Coordinates of C-alpha atoms in Angstrom, one line a residue:
X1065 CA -36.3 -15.4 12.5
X1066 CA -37.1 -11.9 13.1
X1067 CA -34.4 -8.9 12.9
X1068 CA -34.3 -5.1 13.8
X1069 CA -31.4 -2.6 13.1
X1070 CA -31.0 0.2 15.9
X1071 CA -28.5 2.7 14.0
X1072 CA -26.0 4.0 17.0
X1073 CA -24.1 6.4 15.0
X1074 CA -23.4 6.9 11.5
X1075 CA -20.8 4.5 11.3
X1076 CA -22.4 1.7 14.1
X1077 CA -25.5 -0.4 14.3
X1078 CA -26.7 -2.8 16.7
X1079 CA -29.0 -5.8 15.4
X1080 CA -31.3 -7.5 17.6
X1081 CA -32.2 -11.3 16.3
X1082 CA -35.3 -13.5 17.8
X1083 CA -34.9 -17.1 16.3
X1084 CA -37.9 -19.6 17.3
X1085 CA -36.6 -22.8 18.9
X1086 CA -37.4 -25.1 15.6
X1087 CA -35.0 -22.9 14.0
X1088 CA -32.5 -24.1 15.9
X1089 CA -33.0 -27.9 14.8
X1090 CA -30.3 -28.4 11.6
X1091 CA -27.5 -26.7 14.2
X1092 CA -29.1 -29.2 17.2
X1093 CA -28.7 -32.2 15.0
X1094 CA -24.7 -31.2 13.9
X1095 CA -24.1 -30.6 17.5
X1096 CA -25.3 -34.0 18.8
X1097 CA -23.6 -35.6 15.8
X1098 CA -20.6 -34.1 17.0
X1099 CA -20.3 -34.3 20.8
X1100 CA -21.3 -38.5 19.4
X1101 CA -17.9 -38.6 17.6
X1102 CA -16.1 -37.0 20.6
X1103 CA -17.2 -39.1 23.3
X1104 CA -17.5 -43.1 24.1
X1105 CA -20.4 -44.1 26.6
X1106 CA -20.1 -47.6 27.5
X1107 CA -22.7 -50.1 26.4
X1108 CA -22.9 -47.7 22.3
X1109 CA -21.0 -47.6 20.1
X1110 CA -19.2 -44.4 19.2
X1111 CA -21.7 -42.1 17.1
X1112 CA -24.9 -44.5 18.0
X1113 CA -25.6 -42.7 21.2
X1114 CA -28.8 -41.7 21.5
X1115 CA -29.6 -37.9 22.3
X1116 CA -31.2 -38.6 25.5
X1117 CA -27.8 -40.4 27.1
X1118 CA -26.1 -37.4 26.2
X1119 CA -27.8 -34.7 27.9
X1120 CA -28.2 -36.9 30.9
X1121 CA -24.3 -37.6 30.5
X1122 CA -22.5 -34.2 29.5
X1123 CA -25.5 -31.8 30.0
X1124 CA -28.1 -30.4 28.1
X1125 CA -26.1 -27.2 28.1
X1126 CA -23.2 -28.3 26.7
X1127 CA -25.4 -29.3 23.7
X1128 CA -27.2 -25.8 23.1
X1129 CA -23.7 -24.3 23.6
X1130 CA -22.1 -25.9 20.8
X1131 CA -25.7 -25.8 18.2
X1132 CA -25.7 -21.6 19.8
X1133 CA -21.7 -21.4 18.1
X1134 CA -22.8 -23.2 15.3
X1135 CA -25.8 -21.5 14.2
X1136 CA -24.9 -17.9 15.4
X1137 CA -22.8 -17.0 12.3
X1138 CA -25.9 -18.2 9.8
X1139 CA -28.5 -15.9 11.8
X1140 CA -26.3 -13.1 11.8
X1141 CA -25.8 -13.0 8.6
X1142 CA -29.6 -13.4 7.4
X1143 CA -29.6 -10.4 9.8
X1144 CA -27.3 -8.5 7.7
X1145 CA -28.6 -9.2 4.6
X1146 CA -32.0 -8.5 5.7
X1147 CA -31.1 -4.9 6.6
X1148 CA -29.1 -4.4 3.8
X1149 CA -26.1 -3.6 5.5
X1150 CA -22.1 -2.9 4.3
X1151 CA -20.6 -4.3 7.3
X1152 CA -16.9 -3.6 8.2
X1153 CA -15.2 -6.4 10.5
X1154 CA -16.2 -8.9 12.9
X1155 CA -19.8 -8.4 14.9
X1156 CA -19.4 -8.0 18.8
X1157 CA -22.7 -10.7 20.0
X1158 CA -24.6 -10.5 23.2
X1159 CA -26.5 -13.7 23.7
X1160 CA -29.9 -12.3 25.6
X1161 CA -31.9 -15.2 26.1
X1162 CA -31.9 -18.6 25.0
X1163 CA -35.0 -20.5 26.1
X1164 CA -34.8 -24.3 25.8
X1165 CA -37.5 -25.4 23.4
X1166 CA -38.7 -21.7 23.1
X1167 CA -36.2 -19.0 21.8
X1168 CA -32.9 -18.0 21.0
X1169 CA -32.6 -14.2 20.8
X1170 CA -29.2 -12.2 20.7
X1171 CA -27.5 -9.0 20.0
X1172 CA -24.9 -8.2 17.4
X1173 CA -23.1 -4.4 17.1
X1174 CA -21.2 -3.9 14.1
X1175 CA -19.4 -1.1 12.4
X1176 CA -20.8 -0.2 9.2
X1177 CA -19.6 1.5 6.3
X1178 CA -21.3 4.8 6.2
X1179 CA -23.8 6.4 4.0
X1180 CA -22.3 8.9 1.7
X1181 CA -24.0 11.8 -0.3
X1182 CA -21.9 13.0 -3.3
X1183 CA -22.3 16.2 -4.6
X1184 CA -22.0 18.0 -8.0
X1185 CA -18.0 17.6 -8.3
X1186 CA -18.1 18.9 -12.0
X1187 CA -17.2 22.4 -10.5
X1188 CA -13.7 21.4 -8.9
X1189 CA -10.5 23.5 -10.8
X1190 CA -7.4 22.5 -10.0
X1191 CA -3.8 23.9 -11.3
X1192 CA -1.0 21.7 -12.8
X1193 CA 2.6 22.7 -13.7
X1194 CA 2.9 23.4 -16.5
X1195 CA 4.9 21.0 -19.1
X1196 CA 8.0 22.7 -20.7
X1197 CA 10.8 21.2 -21.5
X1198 CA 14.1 23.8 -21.9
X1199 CA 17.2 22.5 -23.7
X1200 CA 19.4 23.2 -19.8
X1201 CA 17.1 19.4 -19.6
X1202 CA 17.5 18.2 -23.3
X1203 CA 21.3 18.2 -22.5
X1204 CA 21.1 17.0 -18.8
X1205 CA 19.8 14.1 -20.9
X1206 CA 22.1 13.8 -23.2
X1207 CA 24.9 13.9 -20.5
X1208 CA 23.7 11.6 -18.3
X1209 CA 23.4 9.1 -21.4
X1210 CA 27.0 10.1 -21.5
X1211 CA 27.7 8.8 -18.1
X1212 CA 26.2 5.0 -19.3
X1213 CA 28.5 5.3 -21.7
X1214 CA 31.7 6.4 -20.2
X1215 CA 35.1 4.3 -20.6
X1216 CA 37.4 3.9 -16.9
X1217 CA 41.6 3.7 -17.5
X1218 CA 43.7 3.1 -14.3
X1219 CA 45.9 6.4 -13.8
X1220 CA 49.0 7.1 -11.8
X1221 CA 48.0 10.5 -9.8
X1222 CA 46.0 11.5 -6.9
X1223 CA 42.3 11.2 -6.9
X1224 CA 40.0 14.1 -8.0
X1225 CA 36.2 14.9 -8.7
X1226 CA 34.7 12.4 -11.2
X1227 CA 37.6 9.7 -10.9
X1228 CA 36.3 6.1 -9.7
X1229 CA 38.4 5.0 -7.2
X1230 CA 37.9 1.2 -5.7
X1231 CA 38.4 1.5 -1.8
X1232 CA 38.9 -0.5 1.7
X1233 CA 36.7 1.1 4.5
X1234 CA 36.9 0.2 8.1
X1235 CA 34.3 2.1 10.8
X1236 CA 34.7 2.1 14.7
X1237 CA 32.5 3.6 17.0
X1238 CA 33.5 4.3 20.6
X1239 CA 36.9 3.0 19.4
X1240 CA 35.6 -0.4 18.4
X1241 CA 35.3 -1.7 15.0
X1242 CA 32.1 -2.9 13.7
X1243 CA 31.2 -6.3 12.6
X1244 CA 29.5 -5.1 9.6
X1245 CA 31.3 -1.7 9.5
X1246 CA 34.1 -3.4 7.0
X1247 CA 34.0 -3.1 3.2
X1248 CA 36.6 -3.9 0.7
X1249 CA 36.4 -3.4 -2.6
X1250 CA 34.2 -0.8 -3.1
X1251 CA 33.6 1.0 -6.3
X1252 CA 33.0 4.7 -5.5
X1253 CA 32.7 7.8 -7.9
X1254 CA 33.9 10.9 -6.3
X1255 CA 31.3 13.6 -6.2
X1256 CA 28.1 11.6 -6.5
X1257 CA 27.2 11.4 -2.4
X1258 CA 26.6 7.8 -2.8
X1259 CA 28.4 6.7 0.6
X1260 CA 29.3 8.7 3.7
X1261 CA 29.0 12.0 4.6
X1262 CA 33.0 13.5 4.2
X1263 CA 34.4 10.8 1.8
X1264 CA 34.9 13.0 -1.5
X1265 CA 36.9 15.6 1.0
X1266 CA 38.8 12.2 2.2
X1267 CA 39.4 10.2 -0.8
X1268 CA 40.4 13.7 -3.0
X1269 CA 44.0 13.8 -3.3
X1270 CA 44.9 10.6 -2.3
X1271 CA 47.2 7.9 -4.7
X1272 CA 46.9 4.4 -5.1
X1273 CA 48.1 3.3 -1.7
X1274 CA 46.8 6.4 0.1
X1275 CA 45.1 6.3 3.4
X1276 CA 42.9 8.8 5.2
X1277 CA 40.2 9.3 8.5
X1278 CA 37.4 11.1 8.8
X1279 CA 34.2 11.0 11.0
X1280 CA 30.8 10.9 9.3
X1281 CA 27.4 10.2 11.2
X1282 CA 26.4 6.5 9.9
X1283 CA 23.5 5.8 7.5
X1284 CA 22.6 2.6 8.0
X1285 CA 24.0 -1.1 9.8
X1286 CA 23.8 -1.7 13.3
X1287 CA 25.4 1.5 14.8
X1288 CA 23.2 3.9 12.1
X1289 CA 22.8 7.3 13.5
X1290 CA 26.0 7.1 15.3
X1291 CA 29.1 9.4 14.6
X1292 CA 31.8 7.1 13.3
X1293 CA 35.7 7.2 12.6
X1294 CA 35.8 6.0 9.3
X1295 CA 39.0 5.0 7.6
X1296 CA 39.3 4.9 4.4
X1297 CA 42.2 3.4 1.8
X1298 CA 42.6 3.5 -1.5
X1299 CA 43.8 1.0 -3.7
X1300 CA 43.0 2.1 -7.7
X1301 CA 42.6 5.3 -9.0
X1302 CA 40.6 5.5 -12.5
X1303 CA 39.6 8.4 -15.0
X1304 CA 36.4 8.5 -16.5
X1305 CA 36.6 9.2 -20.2
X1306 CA 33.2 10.2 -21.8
X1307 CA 32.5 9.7 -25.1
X1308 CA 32.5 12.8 -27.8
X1309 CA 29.6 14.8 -28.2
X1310 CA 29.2 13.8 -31.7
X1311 CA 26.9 12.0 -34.8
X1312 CA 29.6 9.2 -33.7
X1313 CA 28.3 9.2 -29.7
X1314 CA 24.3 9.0 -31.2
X1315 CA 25.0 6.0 -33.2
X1316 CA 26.7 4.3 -30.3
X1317 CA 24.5 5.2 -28.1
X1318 CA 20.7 5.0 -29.7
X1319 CA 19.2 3.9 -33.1
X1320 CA 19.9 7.7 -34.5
X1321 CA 22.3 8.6 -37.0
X1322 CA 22.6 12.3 -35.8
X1323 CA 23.4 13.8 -32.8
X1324 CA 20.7 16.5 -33.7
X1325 CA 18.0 13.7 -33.7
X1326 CA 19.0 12.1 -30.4
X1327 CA 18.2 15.4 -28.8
X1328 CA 15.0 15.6 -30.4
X1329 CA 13.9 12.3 -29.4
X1330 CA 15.3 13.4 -25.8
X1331 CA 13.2 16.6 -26.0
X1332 CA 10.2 14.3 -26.7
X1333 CA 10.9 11.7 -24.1
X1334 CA 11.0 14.5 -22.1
X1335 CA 7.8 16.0 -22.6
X1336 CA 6.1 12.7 -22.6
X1337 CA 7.6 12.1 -18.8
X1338 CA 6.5 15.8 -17.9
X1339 CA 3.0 14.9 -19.5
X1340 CA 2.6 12.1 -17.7
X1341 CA 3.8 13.7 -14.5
X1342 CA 1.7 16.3 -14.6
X1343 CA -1.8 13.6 -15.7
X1344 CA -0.6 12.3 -11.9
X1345 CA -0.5 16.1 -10.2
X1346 CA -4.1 16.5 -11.3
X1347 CA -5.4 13.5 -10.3
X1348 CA -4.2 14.2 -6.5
X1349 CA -5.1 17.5 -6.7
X1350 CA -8.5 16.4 -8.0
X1351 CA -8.8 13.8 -5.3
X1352 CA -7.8 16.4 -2.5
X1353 CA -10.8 18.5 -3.7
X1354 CA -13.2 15.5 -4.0
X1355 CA -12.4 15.0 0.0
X1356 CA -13.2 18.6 0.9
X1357 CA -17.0 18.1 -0.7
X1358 CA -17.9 15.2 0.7
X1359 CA -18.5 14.6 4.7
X1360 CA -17.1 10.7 5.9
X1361 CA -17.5 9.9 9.5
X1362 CA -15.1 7.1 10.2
X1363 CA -15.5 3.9 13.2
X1364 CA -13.2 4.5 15.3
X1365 CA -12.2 0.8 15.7
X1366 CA -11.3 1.0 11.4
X1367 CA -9.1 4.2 12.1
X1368 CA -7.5 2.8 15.4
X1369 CA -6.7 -0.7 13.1
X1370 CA -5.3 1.2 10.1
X1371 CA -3.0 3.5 12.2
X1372 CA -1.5 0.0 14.1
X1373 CA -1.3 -1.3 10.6
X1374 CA 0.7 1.6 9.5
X1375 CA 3.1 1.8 12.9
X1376 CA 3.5 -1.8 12.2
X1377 CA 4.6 -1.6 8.1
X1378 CA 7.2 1.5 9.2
X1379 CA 8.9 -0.2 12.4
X1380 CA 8.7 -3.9 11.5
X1381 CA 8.9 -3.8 8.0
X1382 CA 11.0 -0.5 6.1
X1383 CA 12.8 0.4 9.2
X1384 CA 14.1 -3.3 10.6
X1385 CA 15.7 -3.7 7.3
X1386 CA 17.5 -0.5 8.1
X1387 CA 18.4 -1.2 11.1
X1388 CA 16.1 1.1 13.0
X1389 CA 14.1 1.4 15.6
X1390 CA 11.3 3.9 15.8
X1391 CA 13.0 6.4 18.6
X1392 CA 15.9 6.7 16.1
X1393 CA 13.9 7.6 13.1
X1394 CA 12.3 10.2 14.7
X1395 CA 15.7 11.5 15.6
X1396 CA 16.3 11.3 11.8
X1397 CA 12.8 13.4 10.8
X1398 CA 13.3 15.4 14.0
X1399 CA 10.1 15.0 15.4
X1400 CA 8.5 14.1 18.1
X1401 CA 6.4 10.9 19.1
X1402 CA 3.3 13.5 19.2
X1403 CA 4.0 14.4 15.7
X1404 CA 4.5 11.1 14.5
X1405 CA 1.5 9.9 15.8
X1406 CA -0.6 13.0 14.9
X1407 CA 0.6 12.5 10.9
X1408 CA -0.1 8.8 11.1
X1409 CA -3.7 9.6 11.9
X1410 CA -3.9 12.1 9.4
X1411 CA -2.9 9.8 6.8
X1412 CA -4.7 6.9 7.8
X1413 CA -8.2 9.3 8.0
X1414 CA -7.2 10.0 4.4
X1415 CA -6.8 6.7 3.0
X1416 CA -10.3 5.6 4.5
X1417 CA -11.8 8.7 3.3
X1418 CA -10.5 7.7 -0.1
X1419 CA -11.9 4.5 -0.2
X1420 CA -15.0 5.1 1.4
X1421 CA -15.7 8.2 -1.2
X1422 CA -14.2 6.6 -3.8
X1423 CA -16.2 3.4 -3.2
X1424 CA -19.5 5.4 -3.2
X1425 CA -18.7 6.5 -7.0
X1426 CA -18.1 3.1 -8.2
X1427 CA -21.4 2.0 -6.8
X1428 CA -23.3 5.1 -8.2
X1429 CA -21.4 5.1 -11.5
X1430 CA -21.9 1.8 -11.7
X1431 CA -18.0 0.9 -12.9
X1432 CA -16.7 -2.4 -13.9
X1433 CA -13.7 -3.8 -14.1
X1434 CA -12.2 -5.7 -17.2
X1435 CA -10.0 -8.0 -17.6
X1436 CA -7.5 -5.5 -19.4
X1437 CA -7.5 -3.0 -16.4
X1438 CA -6.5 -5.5 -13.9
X1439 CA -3.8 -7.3 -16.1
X1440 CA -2.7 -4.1 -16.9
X1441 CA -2.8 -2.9 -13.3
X1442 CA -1.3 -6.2 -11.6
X1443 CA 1.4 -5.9 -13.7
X1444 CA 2.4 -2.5 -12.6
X1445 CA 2.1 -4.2 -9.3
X1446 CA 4.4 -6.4 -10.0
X1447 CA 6.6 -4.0 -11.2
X1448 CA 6.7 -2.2 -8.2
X1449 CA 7.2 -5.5 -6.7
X1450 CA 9.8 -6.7 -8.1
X1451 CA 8.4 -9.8 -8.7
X1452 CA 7.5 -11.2 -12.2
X1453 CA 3.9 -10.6 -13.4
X1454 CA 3.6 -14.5 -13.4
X1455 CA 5.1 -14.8 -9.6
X1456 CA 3.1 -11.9 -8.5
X1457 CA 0.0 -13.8 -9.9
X1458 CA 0.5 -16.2 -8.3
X1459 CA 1.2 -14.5 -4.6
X1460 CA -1.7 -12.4 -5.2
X1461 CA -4.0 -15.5 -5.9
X1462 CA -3.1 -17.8 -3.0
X1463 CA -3.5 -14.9 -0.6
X1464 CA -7.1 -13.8 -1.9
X1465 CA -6.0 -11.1 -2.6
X1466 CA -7.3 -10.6 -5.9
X1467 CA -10.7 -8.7 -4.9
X1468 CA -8.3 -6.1 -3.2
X1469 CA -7.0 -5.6 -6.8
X1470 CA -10.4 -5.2 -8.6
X1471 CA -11.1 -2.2 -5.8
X1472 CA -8.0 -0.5 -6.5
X1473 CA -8.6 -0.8 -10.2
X1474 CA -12.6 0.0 -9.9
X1475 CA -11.2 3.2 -7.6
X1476 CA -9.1 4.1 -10.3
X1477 CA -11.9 4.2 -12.7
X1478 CA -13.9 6.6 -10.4
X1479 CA -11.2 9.4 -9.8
X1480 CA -10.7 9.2 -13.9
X1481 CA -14.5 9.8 -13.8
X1482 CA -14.0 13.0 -11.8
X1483 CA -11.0 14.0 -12.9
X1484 CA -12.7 13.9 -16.5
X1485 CA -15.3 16.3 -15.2
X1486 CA -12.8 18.8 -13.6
X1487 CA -11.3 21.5 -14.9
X1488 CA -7.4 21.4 -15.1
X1489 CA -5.4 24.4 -15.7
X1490 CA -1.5 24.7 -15.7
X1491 CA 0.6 27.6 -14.4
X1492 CA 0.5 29.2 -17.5
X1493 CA -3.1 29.7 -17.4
X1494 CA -3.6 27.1 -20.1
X1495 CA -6.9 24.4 -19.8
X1496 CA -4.7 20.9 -19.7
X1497 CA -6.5 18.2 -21.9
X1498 CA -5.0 15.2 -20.2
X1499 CA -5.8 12.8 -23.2
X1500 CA -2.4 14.1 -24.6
X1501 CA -0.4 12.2 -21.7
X1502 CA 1.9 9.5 -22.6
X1503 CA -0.2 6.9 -22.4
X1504 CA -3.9 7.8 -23.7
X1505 CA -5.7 4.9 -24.0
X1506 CA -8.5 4.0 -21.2
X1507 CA -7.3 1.1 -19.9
X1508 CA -3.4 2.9 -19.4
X1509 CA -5.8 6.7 -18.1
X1510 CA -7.4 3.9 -15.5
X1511 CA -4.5 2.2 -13.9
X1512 CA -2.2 5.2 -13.9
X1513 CA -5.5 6.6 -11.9
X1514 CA -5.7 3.5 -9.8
X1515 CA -2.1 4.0 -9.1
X1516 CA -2.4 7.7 -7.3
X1517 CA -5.2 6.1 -5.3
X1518 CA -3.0 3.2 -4.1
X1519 CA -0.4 6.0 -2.9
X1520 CA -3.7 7.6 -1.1
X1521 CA -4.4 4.3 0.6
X1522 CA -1.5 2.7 0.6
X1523 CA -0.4 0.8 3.9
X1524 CA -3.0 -0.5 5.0
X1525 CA -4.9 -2.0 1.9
X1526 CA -4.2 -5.3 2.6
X1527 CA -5.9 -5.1 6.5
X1528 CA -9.4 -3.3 4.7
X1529 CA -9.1 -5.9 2.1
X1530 CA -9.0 -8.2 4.9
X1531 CA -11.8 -7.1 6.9
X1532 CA -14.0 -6.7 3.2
X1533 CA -13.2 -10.6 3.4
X1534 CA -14.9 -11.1 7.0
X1535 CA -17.7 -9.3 5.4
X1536 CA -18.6 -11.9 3.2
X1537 CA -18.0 -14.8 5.4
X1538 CA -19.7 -13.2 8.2

C-alpha cells in the first residue's frame, strides 16, 4: 500500500491510498465466505459454493463491492497512521479506480486536529478579588444558621413579613384554569421570592381563612411566560421564632461551647470559601489569557457539530423540562435569534479552543493522569450529578465514557501548569499564592482545575469525546 497526505488547510487533509490487487485477498476471501452463507445455489450446499459459481451467478461486482467495504476501513487507517495524523470524525472516501486483478486506489478527506505552537505563557498577570472577609458576612452567617434553626407556632392574626403561611393557589389564564396551575398545601415564607411575582403584597395581611387575587407573569408549567390571575388562600398562619443569639444558640447549633467561637470558625469557613473562590477566578482569567497567545483554526464541520450539540442540550434538554420552547426563552433573555446564535458560536469556538490548546500542553508537558485525580474528579462528577459515585461509575463505564474523563482531568493538570507559572495579583495589589486555598493538595489543585475547564467546554464534551472514539476505530 502506498499513501500521500495533501494538507488542504490547516485544519483538513486529503489522503490518497494505492493498494495492489493481492492486498485485497484476506477481504476477497471474507467476502465470498459471506455472500456463501447468504445465498443457496442448487446442486451445493450452502457455504460449499465455489468462487467461480458465484461471480457467474451474482456478479463479479457484487463480490469486490462487499471485499472494497470491508477492507476500506483497514487501509485507511494504515493511511492515518502512516502520516501520523490526529484525526477528528469520520473520513469522506472517493473510490478512484478499482482495477480487477490490478489496483484499488481511493481518496479519503478528513478534518484534522491542528498543529499548535505554544508560546512562553510564564508572562501572563492576571488580577483576583481580593479575599476579605468583614464581620456584615461573619453575622450573615451566623443568621442564616439561625434560620435552620428557627421554631414555627400557629398564630391567630393576619400574615406579615417572615411568617410561614401554608396556602391553596389556583391560576387561570384567558379565564381558564390550568391543569397544572393548582397547588394546595404549599409552604411559603413571606419575603423570600420563592413563588410568584406579587404574592408577599397578596398573602400580607390576610388571616387564616383569607383569600386574595393578583396577576403575576408565570415562571414555569405549561402557560410559563404568560400573565396569569392567581388566587391565592390561606389556610395557617405561623410565626417564626429564632433562637437567642447566645453561648446557648452555639451549642445547639455546632460543636462550640461559645457563641464567640462559632463566629470565628464562621470567619474561617468564610475565608476558606473566598480562598477557594478566588483559586477558580484565576484559573479563568488565566485560561482567557492562555487563548489570546495562542492562534487555533477550527474545521468548520467540528464548530457547526458543537453549536447543534449545544442548541440541542438548551431546547431539548434544560428548557423542555421547563416547559419552554426556544422562541420563549429568548423573550425571557430578550434577545434576538441573531444573538442567540451569535453567542452560541462564541462559546462553542471557545470550548474547542480550550481543548485544542489545552490538549497541546498535555502532549508537550507530557501529563499523566492517576488514579487519585480521576477518583477524585469522577466523584465531583457525580456530585454534580446527583448520582452516587458508585452509580455514576457505573454510567460512565458502560457508555465509554471514561477516556472523556481522563481528558478533562489531564486538561486540568495543564491549566494548573500555567496557572503555576502566572502571576496572580488581587485588588489590593497583593501577589496571591494559590497553595493557601482550601484545598492544597495536587490531586484536590488538579480537579478543582479540571473543573473550570469543564465549565469552558462544557456542552458538548460528550459529542468531541465521541468523535475522539471514531478516531480510534477509524
Amino acid at each position: 500500500m502506498k499513501s500521500a497526505v495533501e494538507t488542504l488547510n490547516p485544519t483538513r487533509v486529503r489522503l490518497t491510498v494505492e493498494v495492489p490487487f493481492e492486498e485485497l485477498k484476506p477481504s476477497l476471501d471474507a467476502a465470498y465466505k459471506k455472500i456463501n452463507q447468504q445465498v443457496t445455489v442448487k446442486g451445493f450446499r450452502q457455504g460449499k459454493i465455489p468462487a467461480r459459481v458465484i461471480d457467474q451467478r451474482f456478479g463479479r461486482g457484487a463480490v469486490l463491492e462487499e471485499a472494497v467495504n470491508d477492507a476500506l476501513p483497514k487501509f485507511y487507517t494504515e493511511a492515518v497512521n502512516e502520516g501520523e495524523l490526529n484525526v477528528l470524525g469520520q473520513p469522506e472516501v472517493d473510490i478512484t479506480e478499482l482495477k480487477d486483478g490490478e489496483l484499488l486506489a481511493f481518496t479519503a478527506e478528513v478534518d484534522i486536529r491542528p498543529t499548535l505552537e505554544i508560546p512562553d505563557y510564564s508572562g501572563i498577570e492576571v488580577e483576583v478579588d481580593a479575599v476579605e472577609v468583614s464581620d456584615e458576612d461573619v453575622e450573615k452567617a451566623v443568621e442564616q444558621l439561625r434560620e435552620r434553626f428557627a421554631s414555627t407556632s400557629v398564630v391567630e392574626r393576619a400574615a406579615a413579613e417572615g411568617d410561614v403561611v401554608t396556602i391553596d393557589l389556583q391560576a387561570k389564564v384567558d379565564g381558564e384554569v390550568l391543569e397544572d396551575g393548582v397547588a394546595e398545601g404549599v409552604s411559603y415564607t413571606i419575603g423570600s421570592g420563592e413563588l410568584l411575582d406579587g404574592i408577599d403584597d397578596a398573602v400580607k395581611g390576610l388571616e387564616a381563612g383569607g383569600e386574595a387575587t393578583f396577576t403575576s407573569e408565570l415562571k414555569g408549567g405549561s402557560a410559563a411566560g404568560k400573565e396569569a390571575e392567581v388566587t391565592v388562600k390561606v389556610t395557617e398562619v405561623k410565626a417564626k421564632e429564632l433562637p437567642g443569639l447566645d453561648d446557648d444558640f452555639a451549642q445547639l447549633a455546632s460543636e462550640f461551647d461559645t457563641l464567640d467561637e462559632l463566629k470565628d470558625d464562621s470567619r474561617k469557613r468564610l475565608e476558606q470559601t473566598k480562598k477557594y473562590d478566588q483559586a477558580t477566578q484565576a484559573q479563568e482569567k488565566v485560561l482567557e489569557e492562555l487563548l489570546k497567545l495562542v492562534e487555533v483554526p477550527i474545521p468548520e464541520k467540528l464548530l457547526a457539530d458543537e453549536i447543534e450539540t449545544r442548541k440541542h442540550n438548551l431546547v431539548n434538554h434544560q428548557l423542555g423540562q421547563m416547559g419552554l420552547d426556544l422562541a420563549k426563552y429568548l423573550e425571557f433573555q430578550g434577545k434576538t435569534e441573531e444573538e442567540f446564535d451569535a453567542e452560541t458560536k462564541e462559546q462553542a469556538e471557545k470550548g474547542i479552543r480550550t481543548q485544542f490548546v489545552l490538549d497541546e500542553l498535555v502532549n508537550k508537558e507530557k501529563l499523566n493522569v492517576s488514579q487519585e485525580e480521576l477518583t477524585e474528579h469522577l466523584m465531583r462528577r457525580a456530585q454534580s450529578s446527583g448520582m452516587s459515585p458508585d452509580q455514576f461509575a457505573q454510567a460512565v463505564v458502560e457508555g465509554g465514557q471514561v477516556p472523556m474523563l481522563v481528558g478533562e482531568v489531564a486538561r486540568g493538570k495543564a491549566l494548573a501548569v500555567v496557572v503555576e507559572a502566572a502571576t496572580v495579583k488581587d485588588t489590593n495589589g497583593e501577589v496571591v499564592d494559590l497553595d493557601d486555598a482550601d484545598e492544597t493538595d495536587e490531586t484536590a489543585e488538579t480537579v478543582q482545575a479540571a473543573d473550570a475547564v469543564e465549565d469552558a467546554t462544557a456542552e458538548a464534551a460528550e459529542a468531541k469525546d465521541e468523535q475522539a472514539e471514531d478516531e480510534t476505530k477509524a
